Amino acid sequence: MSFELAAPEFLPMHARDLDEVAALEAHLQAFPWTQGHFADSLTAGHSVWVLRSGSQLIGFAVVMVVLDEAHLLNIGVDARLHGQGFGARLLRHVMTVAQRHGAHRLFLEVRPSNDRAVALYRHFGFREIGRRKGYYPAQTGREDALIFDKELA
């Protein structure tokens, strides 16, 4: 499905965005972050962003920066807009923001079953550096997480 969208813009996430972001996350994930998780990220001072076209929420990202490293904690794009480059735009944005905050490397975890995300990260030059056994809840037990990193230069 394709939408006519006004020029999308990255905005810092605020408390007023939490309901909408949590609802989008719930549509995207079988085991979503709650509104409380996003609120905790705001309170902790993480770099938390929304991508909007006018009033329409396109996506969001949560990045934790500690010293010279960053960790992408969560990222999502409205499923109706998948395949239109918004995930790539969000990823580029968070990499830039992490660099501006002094990070030299970005880490993330991803489900091996999330082929679209794995392909996106590999396209951006992320490399698989490990695996966390049983990291994610799954419909039948637990699913591993692939650990990726990328040097931010």
GROMACS .gro file of C-alpha atoms in nm:
model
  153
    1MET     CA    1   0.000   0.000   0.000
    2SER     CA    2   0.135   0.342  -0.089
    3PHE     CA    3   0.041   0.670   0.075
    4GLU     CA    4   0.080   1.029  -0.031
    5LEU     CA    5   0.295   1.167   0.248
    6ALA     CA    6   0.413   1.515   0.330
    7ALA     CA    7   0.789   1.546   0.373
    8PRO     CA    8   0.868   1.320   0.670
    9GLU     CA    9   1.061   1.469   0.960
   10PHE     CA   10   1.248   1.332   1.259
   11LEU     CA   11   1.128   1.467   1.591
   12PRO     CA   12   1.232   1.389   1.947
   13MET     CA   13   0.975   1.162   2.108
   14HIS     CA   14   0.771   1.320   2.387
   15ALA     CA   15   0.528   1.184   2.645
   16ARG     CA   16   0.239   1.291   2.418
   17ASP     CA   17   0.366   1.040   2.156
   18LEU     CA   18   0.366   0.738   2.389
   19ASP     CA   19   0.014   0.608   2.323
   20GLU     CA   20   0.059   0.623   1.948
   21VAL     CA   21   0.410   0.474   1.952
   22ALA     CA   22   0.304   0.189   2.182
   23ALA     CA   23   0.004   0.118   1.957
   24LEU     CA   24   0.228   0.103   1.649
   25GLU     CA   25   0.471  -0.126   1.831
   26ALA     CA   26   0.180  -0.354   1.929
   27HIS     CA   27   0.082  -0.387   1.562
   28LEU     CA   28   0.440  -0.469   1.464
   29GLN     CA   29   0.547  -0.720   1.729
   30ALA     CA   30   0.401  -1.036   1.874
   31PHE     CA   31   0.577  -0.945   2.201
   32PRO     CA   32   0.583  -0.564   2.194
   33TRP     CA   33   0.739  -0.310   2.421
   34THR     CA   34   0.476  -0.150   2.642
   35GLN     CA   35   0.408   0.218   2.677
   36GLY     CA   36   0.602   0.191   3.003
   37HIS     CA   37   0.913   0.071   2.821
   38PHE     CA   38   0.905   0.375   2.594
   39ALA     CA   39   0.834   0.605   2.891
   40ASP     CA   40   1.129   0.453   3.078
   41SER     CA   41   1.352   0.526   2.777
   42LEU     CA   42   1.241   0.890   2.780
   43THR     CA   43   1.301   0.915   3.155
   44ALA     CA   44   1.645   0.754   3.121
   45GLY     CA   45   1.744   1.020   2.868
   46HIS     CA   46   1.792   0.781   2.576
   47SER     CA   47   1.788   0.925   2.226
   48VAL     CA   48   1.425   0.856   2.135
   49TRP     CA   49   1.280   0.961   1.799
   50VAL     CA   50   0.964   0.955   1.594
   51LEU     CA   51   0.943   0.990   1.218
   52ARG     CA   52   0.627   1.176   1.116
   53SER     CA   53   0.463   1.295   0.801
   54GLY     CA   54   0.242   1.575   0.924
   55SER     CA   55   0.047   1.416   1.206
   56GLN     CA   56   0.094   1.060   1.077
   57LEU     CA   57   0.340   0.846   1.273
   58ILE     CA   58   0.562   0.658   1.028
   59GLY     CA   59   0.806   0.506   1.274
   60PHE     CA   60   1.019   0.536   1.586
   61ALA     CA   61   1.363   0.451   1.719
   62VAL     CA   62   1.521   0.424   2.063
   63VAL     CA   63   1.899   0.446   2.105
   64MET     CA   64   2.100   0.431   2.427
   65VAL     CA   65   2.438   0.604   2.411
   66VAL     CA   66   2.694   0.528   2.680
   67LEU     CA   67   3.036   0.685   2.648
   68ASP     CA   68   3.162   0.595   2.300
   69GLU     CA   69   2.913   0.316   2.227
   70ALA     CA   70   2.547   0.316   2.127
   71HIS     CA   71   2.286   0.042   2.140
   72LEU     CA   72   1.979   0.043   1.916
   73LEU     CA   73   1.713  -0.075   2.158
   74ASN     CA   74   1.407  -0.058   1.934
   75ILE     CA   75   1.311   0.056   1.587
   76GLY     CA   76   0.986   0.020   1.395
   77VAL     CA   77   0.805   0.144   1.086
   78ASP     CA   78   0.432   0.126   1.014
   79ALA     CA   79   0.386  -0.206   0.831
   80ARG     CA   80   0.174  -0.034   0.563
   81LEU     CA   81   0.486   0.163   0.469
   82HIS     CA   82   0.739  -0.122   0.463
   83GLY     CA   83   0.956  -0.132   0.155
   84GLN     CA   84   0.950   0.245   0.101
   85GLY     CA   85   1.286   0.325   0.261
   86PHE     CA   86   1.162   0.459   0.594
   87GLY     CA   87   1.348   0.194   0.797
   88ALA     CA   88   1.670   0.292   0.619
   89ARG     CA   89   1.603   0.659   0.688
   90LEU     CA   90   1.544   0.589   1.058
   91LEU     CA   91   1.858   0.378   1.080
   92ARG     CA   92   2.069   0.647   0.910
   93HIS     CA   93   1.923   0.906   1.147
   94VAL     CA   94   2.003   0.711   1.463
   95MET     CA   95   2.356   0.638   1.341
   96THR     CA   96   2.409   1.011   1.284
   97VAL     CA   97   2.262   1.101   1.622
   98ALA     CA   98   2.477   0.838   1.796
   99GLN     CA   99   2.789   0.982   1.630
  100ARG     CA  100   2.694   1.334   1.738
  101HIS     CA  101   2.672   1.203   2.094
  102GLY     CA  102   3.026   1.063   2.069
  103ALA     CA  103   2.953   0.700   1.982
  104HIS     CA  104   3.206   0.521   1.764
  105ARG     CA  105   3.017   0.191   1.744
  106LEU     CA  106   2.650   0.092   1.728
  107PHE     CA  107   2.524  -0.244   1.859
  108LEU     CA  108   2.186  -0.410   1.815
  109GLU     CA  109   2.006  -0.740   1.855
  110VAL     CA  110   1.767  -0.882   1.598
  111ARG     CA  111   1.561  -1.198   1.566
  112PRO     CA  112   1.712  -1.437   1.308
  113SER     CA  113   1.356  -1.484   1.179
  114ASN     CA  114   1.327  -1.110   1.098
  115ASP     CA  115   1.466  -1.143   0.746
  116ARG     CA  116   1.376  -0.788   0.644
  117ALA     CA  117   1.562  -0.632   0.939
  118VAL     CA  118   1.862  -0.864   0.905
  119ALA     CA  119   1.891  -0.767   0.536
  120LEU     CA  120   1.864  -0.395   0.621
  121TYR     CA  121   2.139  -0.414   0.883
  122ARG     CA  122   2.368  -0.611   0.653
  123HIS     CA  123   2.301  -0.361   0.372
  124PHE     CA  124   2.424  -0.086   0.606
  125GLY     CA  125   2.744  -0.275   0.682
  126PHE     CA  126   2.654  -0.418   1.021
  127ARG     CA  127   2.836  -0.741   1.095
  128GLU     CA  128   2.716  -1.031   1.303
  129ILE     CA  129   2.938  -1.067   1.608
  130GLY     CA  130   2.748  -1.314   1.823
  131ARG     CA  131   2.426  -1.476   1.932
  132ARG     CA  132   2.225  -1.453   2.254
  133LYS     CA  133   2.055  -1.787   2.318
  134GLY     CA  134   1.686  -1.765   2.408
  135TYR     CA  135   1.689  -1.384   2.414
  136TYR     CA  136   1.341  -1.315   2.273
  137PRO     CA  137   1.006  -1.460   2.376
  138ALA     CA  138   0.847  -1.659   2.093
  139GLN     CA  139   0.516  -1.834   2.026
  140THR     CA  140   0.681  -2.163   2.119
  141GLY     CA  141   0.949  -2.100   2.380
  142ARG     CA  142   1.231  -1.855   2.310
  143GLU     CA  143   1.418  -1.729   2.003
  144ASP     CA  144   1.785  -1.642   1.983
  145ALA     CA  145   1.906  -1.292   1.901
  146LEU     CA  146   2.175  -1.216   1.650
  147ILE     CA  147   2.413  -0.947   1.778
  148PHE     CA  148   2.530  -0.699   1.519
  149ASP     CA  149   2.768  -0.406   1.538
  150LYS     CA  150   2.892  -0.133   1.310
  151GLU     CA  151   3.176   0.113   1.339
  152LEU     CA  152   3.045   0.468   1.306
  153ALA     CA  153   3.302   0.669   1.112
   0.00000   0.00000   0.00000
